[in-house]
PDB file of C-alpha atoms in Angstrom:
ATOM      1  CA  UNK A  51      95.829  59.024  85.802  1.00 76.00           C
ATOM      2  CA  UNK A  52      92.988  60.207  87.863  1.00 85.00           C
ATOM      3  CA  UNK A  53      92.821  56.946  89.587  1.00 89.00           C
ATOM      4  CA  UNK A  54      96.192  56.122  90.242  1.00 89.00           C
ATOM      5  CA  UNK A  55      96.561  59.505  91.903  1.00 88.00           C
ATOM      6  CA  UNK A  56      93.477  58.314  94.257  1.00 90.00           C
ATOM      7  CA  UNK A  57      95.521  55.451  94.822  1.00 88.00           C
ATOM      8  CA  UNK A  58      98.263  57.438  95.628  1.00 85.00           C
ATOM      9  CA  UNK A  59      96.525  59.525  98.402  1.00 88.00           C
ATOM     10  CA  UNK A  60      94.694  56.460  99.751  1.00 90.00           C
ATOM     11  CA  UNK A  61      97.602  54.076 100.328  1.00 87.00           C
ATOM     12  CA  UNK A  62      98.733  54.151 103.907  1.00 88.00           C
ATOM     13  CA  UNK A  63     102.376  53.275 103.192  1.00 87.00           C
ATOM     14  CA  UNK A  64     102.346  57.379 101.813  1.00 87.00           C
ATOM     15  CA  UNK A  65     101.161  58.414 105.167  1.00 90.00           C
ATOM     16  CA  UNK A  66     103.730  57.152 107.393  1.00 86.00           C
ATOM     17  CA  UNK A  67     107.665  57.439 107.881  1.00 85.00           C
ATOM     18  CA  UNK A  68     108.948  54.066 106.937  1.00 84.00           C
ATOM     19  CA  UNK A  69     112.931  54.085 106.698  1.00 78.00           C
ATOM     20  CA  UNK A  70     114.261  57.324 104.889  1.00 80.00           C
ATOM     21  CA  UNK A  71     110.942  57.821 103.421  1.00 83.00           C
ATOM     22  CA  UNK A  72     108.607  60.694 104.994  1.00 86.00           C
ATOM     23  CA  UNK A  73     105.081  60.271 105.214  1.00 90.00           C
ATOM     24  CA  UNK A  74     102.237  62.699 103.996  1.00 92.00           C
ATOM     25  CA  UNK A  75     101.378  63.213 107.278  1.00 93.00           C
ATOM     26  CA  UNK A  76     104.278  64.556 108.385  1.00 93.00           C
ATOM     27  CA  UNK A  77     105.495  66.427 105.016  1.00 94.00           C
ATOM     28  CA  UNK A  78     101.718  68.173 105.757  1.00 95.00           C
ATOM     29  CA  UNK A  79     102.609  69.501 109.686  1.00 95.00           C
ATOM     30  CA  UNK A  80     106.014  70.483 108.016  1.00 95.00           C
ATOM     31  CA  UNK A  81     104.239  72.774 105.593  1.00 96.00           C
ATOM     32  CA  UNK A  82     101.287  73.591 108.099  1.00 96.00           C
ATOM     33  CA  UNK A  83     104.657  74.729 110.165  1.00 96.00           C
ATOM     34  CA  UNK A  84     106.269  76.597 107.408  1.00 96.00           C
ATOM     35  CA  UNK A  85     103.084  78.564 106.646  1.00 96.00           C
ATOM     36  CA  UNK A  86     102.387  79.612 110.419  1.00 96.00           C
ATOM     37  CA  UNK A  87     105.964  81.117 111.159  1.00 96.00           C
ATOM     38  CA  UNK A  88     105.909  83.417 107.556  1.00 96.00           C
ATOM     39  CA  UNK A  89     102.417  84.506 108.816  1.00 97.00           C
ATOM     40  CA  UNK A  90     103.197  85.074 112.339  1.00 97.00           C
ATOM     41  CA  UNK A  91     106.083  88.081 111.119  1.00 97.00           C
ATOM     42  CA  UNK A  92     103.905  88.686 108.097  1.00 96.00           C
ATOM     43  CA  UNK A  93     101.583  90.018 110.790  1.00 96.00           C
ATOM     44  CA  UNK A  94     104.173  91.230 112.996  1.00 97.00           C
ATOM     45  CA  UNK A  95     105.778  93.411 110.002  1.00 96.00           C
ATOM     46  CA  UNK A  96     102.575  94.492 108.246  1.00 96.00           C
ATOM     47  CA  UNK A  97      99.713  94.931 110.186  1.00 96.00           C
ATOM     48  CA  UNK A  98     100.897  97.690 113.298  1.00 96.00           C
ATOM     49  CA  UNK A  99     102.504  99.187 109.782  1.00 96.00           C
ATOM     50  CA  UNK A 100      99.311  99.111 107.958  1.00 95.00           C
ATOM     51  CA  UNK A 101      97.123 100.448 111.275  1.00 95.00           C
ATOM     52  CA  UNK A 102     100.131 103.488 111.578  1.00 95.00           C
ATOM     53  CA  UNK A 103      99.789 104.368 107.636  1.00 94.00           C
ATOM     54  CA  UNK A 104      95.770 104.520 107.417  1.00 93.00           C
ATOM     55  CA  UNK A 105      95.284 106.090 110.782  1.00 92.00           C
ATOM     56  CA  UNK A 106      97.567 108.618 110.398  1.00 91.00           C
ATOM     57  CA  UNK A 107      97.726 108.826 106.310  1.00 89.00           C
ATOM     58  CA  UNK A 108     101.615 109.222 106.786  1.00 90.00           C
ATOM     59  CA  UNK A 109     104.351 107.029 104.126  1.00 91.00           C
ATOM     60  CA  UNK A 110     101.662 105.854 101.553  1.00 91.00           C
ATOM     61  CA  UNK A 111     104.276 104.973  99.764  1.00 93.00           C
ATOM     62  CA  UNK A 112     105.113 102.091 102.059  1.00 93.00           C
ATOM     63  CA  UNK A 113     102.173 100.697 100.534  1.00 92.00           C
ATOM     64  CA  UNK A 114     103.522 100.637  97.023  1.00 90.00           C
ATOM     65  CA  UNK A 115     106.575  99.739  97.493  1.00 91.00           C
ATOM     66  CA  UNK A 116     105.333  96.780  99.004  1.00 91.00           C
ATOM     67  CA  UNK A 117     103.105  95.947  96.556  1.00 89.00           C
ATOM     68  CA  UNK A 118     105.811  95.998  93.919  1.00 88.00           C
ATOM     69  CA  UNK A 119     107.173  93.109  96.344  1.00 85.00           C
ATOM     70  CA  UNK A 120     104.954  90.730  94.707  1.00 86.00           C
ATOM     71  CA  UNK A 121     106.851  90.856  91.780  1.00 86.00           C
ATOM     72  CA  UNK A 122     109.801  89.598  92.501  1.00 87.00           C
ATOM     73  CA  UNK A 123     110.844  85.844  91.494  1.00 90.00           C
ATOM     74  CA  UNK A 124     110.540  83.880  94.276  1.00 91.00           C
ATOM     75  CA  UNK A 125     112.842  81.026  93.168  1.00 91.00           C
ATOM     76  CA  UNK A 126     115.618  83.237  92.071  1.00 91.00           C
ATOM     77  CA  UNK A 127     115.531  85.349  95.685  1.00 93.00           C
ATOM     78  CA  UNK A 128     115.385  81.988  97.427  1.00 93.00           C
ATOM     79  CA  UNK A 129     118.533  81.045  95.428  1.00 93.00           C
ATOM     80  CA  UNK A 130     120.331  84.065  95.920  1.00 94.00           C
ATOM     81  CA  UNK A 131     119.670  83.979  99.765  1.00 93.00           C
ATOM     82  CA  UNK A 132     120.723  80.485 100.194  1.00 93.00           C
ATOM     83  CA  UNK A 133     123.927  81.672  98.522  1.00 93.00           C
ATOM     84  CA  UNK A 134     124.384  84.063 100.895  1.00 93.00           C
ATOM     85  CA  UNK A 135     123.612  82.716 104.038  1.00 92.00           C
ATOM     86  CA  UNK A 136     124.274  78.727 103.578  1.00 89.00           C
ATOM     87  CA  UNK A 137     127.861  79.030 103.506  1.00 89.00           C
ATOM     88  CA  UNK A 138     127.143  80.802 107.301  1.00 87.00           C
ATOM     89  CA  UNK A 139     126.485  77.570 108.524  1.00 86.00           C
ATOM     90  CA  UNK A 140     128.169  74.353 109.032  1.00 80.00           C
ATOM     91  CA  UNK A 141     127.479  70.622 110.368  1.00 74.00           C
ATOM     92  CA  UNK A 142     124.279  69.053 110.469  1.00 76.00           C
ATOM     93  CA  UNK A 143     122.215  71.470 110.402  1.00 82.00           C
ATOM     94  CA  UNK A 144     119.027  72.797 107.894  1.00 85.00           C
ATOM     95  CA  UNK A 145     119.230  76.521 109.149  1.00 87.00           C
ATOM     96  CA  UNK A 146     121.232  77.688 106.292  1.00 88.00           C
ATOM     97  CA  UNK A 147     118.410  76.858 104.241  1.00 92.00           C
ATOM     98  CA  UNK A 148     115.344  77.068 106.775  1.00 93.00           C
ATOM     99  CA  UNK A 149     115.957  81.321 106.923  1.00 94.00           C
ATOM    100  CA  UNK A 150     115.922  81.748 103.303  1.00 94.00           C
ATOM    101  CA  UNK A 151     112.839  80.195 103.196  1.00 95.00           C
ATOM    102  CA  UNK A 152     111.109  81.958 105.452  1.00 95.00           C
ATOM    103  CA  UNK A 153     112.875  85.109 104.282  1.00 95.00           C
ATOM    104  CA  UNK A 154     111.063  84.576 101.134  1.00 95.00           C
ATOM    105  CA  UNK A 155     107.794  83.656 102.455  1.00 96.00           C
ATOM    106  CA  UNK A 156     107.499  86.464 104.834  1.00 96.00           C
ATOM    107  CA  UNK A 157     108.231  89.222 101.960  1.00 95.00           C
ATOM    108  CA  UNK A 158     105.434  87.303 100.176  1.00 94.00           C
ATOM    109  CA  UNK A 159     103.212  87.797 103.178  1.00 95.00           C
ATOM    110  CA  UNK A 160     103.611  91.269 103.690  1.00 96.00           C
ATOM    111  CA  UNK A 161     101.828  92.730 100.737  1.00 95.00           C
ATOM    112  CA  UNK A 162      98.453  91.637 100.891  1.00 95.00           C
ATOM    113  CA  UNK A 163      98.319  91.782 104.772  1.00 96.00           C
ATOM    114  CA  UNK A 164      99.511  95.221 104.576  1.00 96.00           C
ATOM    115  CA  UNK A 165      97.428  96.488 101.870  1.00 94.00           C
ATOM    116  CA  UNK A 166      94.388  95.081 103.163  1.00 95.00           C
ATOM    117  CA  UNK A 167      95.053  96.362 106.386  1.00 95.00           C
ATOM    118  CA  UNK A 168      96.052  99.798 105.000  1.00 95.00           C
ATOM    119  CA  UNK A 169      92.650  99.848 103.104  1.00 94.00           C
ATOM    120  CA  UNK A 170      90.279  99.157 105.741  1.00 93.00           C
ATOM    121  CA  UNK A 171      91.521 101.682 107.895  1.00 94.00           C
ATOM    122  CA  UNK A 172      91.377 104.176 104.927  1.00 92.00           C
ATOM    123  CA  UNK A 173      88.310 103.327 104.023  1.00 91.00           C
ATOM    124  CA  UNK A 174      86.697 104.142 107.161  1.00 89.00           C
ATOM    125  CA  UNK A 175      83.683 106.459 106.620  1.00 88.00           C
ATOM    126  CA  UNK A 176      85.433 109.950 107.749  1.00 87.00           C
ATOM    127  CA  UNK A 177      81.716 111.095 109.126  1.00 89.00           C
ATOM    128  CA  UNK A 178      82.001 108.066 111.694  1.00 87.00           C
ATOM    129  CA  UNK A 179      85.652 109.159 112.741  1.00 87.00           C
ATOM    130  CA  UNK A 180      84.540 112.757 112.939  1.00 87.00           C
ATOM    131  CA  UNK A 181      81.715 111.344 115.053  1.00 90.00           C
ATOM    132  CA  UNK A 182      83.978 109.339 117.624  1.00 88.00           C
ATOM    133  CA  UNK A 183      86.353 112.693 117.864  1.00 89.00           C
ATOM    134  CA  UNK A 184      83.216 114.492 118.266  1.00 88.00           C
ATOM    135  CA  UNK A 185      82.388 112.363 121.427  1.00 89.00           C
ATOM    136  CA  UNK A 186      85.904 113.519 122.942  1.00 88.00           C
ATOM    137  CA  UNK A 187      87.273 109.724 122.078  1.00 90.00           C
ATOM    138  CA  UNK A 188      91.185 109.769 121.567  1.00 89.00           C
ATOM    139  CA  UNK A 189      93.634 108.951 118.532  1.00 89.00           C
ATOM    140  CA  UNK A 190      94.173 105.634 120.366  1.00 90.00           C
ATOM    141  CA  UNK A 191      90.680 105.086 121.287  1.00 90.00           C
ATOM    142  CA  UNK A 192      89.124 105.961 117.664  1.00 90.00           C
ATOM    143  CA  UNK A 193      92.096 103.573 116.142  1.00 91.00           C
ATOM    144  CA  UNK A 194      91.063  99.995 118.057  1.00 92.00           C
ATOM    145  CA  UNK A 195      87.517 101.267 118.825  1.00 90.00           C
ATOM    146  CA  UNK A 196      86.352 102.963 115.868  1.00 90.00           C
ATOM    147  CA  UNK A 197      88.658 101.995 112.861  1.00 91.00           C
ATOM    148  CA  UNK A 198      90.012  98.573 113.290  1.00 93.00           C
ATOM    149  CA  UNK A 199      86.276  96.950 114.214  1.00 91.00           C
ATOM    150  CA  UNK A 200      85.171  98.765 110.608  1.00 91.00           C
ATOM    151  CA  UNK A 201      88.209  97.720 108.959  1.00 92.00           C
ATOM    152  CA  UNK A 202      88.259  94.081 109.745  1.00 93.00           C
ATOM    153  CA  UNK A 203      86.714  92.435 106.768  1.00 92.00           C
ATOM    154  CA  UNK A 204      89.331  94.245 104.284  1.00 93.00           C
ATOM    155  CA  UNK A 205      92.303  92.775 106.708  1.00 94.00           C
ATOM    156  CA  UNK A 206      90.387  89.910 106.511  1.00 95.00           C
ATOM    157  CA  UNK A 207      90.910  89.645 102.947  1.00 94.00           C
ATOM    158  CA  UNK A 208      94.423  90.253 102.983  1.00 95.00           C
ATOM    159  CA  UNK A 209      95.048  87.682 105.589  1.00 96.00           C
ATOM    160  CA  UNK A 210      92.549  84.877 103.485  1.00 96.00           C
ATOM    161  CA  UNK A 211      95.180  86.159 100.224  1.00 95.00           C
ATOM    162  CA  UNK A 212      98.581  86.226 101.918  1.00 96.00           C
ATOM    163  CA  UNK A 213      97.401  82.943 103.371  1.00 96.00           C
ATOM    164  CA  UNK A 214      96.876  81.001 100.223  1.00 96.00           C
ATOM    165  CA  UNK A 215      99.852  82.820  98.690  1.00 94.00           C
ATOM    166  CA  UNK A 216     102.021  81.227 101.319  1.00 96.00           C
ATOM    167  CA  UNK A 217     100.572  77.797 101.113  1.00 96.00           C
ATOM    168  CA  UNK A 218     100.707  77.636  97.794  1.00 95.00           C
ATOM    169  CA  UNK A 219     104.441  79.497  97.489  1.00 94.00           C
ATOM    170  CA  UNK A 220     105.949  76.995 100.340  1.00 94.00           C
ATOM    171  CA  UNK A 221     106.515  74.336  97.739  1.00 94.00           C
ATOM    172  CA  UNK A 222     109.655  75.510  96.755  1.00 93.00           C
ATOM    173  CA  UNK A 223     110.994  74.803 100.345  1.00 92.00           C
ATOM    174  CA  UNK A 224     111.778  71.509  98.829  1.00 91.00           C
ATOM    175  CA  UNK A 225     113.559  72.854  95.594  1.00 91.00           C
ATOM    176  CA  UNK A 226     116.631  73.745  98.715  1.00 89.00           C
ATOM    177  CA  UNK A 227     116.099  70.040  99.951  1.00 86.00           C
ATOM    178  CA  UNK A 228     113.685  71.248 103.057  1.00 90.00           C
ATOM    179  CA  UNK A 229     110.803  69.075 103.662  1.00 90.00           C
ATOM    180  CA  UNK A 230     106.857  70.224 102.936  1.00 92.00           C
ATOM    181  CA  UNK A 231     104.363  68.865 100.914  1.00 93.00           C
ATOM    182  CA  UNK A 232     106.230  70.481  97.775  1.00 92.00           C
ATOM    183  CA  UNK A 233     108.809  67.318  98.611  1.00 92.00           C
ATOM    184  CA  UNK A 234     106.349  65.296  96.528  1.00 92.00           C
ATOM    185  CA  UNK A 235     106.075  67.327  93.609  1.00 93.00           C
ATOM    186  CA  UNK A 236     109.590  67.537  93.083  1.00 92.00           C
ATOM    187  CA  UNK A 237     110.352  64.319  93.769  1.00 90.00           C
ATOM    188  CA  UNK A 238     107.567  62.927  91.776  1.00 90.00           C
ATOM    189  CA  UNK A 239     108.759  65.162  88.945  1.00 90.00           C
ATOM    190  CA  UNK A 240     112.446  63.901  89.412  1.00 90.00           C
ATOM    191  CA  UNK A 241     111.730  60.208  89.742  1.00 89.00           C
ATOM    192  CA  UNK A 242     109.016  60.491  86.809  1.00 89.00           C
ATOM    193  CA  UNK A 243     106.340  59.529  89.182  1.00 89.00           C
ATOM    194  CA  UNK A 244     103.556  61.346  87.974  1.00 91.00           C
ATOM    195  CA  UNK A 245     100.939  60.186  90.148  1.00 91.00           C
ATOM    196  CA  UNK A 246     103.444  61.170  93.379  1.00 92.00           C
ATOM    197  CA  UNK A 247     103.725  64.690  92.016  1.00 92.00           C
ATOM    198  CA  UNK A 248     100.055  65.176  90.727  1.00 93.00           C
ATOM    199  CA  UNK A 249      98.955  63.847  94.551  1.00 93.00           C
ATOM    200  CA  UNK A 250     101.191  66.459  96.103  1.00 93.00           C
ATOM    201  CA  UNK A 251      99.719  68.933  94.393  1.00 94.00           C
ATOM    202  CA  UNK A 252      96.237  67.928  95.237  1.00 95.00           C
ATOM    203  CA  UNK A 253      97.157  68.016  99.034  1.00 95.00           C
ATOM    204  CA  UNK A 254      98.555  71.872  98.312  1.00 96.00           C
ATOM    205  CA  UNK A 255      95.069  72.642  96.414  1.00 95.00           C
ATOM    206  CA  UNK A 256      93.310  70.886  99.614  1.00 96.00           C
ATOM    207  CA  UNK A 257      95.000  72.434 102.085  1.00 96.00           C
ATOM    208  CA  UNK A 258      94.985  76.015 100.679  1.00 96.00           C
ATOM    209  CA  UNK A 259      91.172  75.644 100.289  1.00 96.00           C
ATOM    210  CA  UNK A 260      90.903  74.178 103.738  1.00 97.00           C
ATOM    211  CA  UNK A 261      92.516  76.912 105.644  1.00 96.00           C
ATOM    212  CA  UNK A 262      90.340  80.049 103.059  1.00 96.00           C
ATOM    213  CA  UNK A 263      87.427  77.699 105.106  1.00 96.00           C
ATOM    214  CA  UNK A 264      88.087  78.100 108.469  1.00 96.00           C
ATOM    215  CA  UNK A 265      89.614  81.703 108.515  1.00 96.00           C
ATOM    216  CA  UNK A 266      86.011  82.439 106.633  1.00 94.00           C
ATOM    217  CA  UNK A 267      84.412  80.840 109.356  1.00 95.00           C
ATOM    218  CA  UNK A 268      86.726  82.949 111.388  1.00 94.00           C
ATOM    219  CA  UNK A 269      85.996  86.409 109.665  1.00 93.00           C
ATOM    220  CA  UNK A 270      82.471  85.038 110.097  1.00 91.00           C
ATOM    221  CA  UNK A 271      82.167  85.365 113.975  1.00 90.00           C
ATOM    222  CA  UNK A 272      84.864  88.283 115.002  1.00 90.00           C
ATOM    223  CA  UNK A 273      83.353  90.842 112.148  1.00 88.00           C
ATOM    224  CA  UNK A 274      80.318  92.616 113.898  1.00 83.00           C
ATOM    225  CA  UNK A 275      77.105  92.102 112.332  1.00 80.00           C
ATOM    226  CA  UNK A 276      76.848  95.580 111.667  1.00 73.00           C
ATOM    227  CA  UNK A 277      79.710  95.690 109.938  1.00 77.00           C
ATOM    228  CA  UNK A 278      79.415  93.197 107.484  1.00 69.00           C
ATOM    229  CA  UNK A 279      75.500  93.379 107.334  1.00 69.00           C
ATOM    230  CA  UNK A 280      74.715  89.870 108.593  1.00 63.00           C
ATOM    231  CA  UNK A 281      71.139  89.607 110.339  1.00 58.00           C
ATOM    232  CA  UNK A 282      70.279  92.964 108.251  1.00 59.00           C
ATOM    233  CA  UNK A 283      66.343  92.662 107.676  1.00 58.00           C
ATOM    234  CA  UNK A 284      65.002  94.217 104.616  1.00 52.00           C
ATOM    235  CA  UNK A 285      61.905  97.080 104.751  1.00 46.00           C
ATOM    236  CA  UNK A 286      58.423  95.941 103.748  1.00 45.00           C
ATOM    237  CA  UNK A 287      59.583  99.015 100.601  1.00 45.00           C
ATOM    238  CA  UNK A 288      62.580  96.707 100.371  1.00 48.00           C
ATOM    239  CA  UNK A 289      60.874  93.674  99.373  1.00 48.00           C
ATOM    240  CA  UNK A 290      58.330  94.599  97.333  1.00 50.00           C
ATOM    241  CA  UNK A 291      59.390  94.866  94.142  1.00 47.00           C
ATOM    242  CA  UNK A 292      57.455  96.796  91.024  1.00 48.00           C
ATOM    243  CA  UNK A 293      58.042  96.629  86.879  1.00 52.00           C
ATOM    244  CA  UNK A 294      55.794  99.411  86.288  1.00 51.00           C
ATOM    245  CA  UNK A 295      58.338 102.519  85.638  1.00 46.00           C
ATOM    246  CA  UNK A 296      55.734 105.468  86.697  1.00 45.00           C
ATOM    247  CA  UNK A 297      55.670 103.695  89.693  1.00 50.00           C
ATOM    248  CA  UNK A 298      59.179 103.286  90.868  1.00 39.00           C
ATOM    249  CA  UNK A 299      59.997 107.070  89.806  1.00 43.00           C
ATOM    250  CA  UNK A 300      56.911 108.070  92.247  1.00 41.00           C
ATOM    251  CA  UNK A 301      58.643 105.833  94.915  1.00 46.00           C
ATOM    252  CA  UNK A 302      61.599 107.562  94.161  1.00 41.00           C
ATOM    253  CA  UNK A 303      60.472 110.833  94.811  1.00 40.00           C
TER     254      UNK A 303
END
């Protein structure tokens, strides 16, 4: 199985658009697409909500009712949307079933990106925001200055998690006859071609690890190296390192 799932992926005829079939390729910048747009108003929705709740420690219940998002069945809310907005549309056109989608995707978004975002701001040592008041810095000034900088590798996190949630969650665009990578593994699973639906779920696997990748790389550079203790060099008391308990306790004291 292993190898005819390689053969799957490598065959070129899967990567292009011959007739009514639709390449990898394209079934991949379909999903890619998919994935941006429930991100983009993931972010939109969650994050200036998350900044308001942790600077200002107002509506922490936001928080967990949000979180209590995640367990809702996606499938079933995707169904019950396209029930009630399909019949909105008419002629040749994919909307009816496009803003469901995204509906769903974007509710799965929110969550992590707004309790990551929520939790680095609230995490924020309170001596270092009593410091930046101290130096006559305002609310505004102590929120993108101050908080946000220290807070960045928690929203990080959230973003990395609502990320891979959506990637991975996008499949079922194709259970409403949209396009996406998930196209394979239902109709691999329909036309009882195993290698087709094993493959698709490969490229989902790939891609979601792809993108974790580059946002790391991304977290990597915009986090200050103070903040997420890159370049931090150890003290010569640091490195040396004793087994001898008497020691240690004197080094203690």
């Amino acid at each position: 199985m292993i190898g005819q799932v390689l053969e799957w992926l490598n065959d070129p005829a899967h990567w292009r658009n011959i007739g009514p079939y639709t390449g990898i390729r394209t079934q991949l910048l379909t999903h890619i697409w998919y994935c941006l747009i429930a991100l983009f108003f993931g972010i939109l929705i969650a994050v200036p909500l998350g900044l308001w709740i942790g600077h200002t420690g107002r509506a922490k219940w936001i928080v967990t009712t949000a979180n209590a998002l995640r367990a809702i069945p996606t499938v079933g809310l995707l169904i019950l949307l396209v029930v009630m907005i399909a019949p909105h549309f008419t002629g040749r056109t994919s909307a009816g079933f496009l803003i469901p989608t995204l509906i769903v995707l974007v509710i799965l978004a929110i969550p992590p990106l707004l309790a990551g975002t929520y939790s680095g701001i609230d995490n924020v040592d309170d001596s270092v925001r009593d410091a930046a008041y101290g130096m006559g810095m305002t609310s505004r000034s102590v929120l993108w200055k101050v908080e946000v900088p220290n807070a960045l590798p928690l929203m990080f996190s959230g973003l990395r998690s609502a990320a891979l949630q959506v990637i991975a969650t996008a499949t079922i665009a194709a259970y409403v006859t949209l396009g996406g990578l998930g196209r394979f593994i239902y109709d691999g699973l329909a036309q009882q071609d195993y290698p087709q639906m094993i493959g698709g779920g490969v490229l989902v696997a790939g891609l979601a690890l792809a993108t974790d990748i580059v946002l790391a790389i991304i977290q990597r550079y915009v986090v200050s190296p103070g903040v997420s203790g890159r370049f931090r060099r150890s003290s010569a008391s640091d490195q040396r390192v004793s087994n001898d308990p008497a020691e240690l306790a004197l080094e203690l004291s």
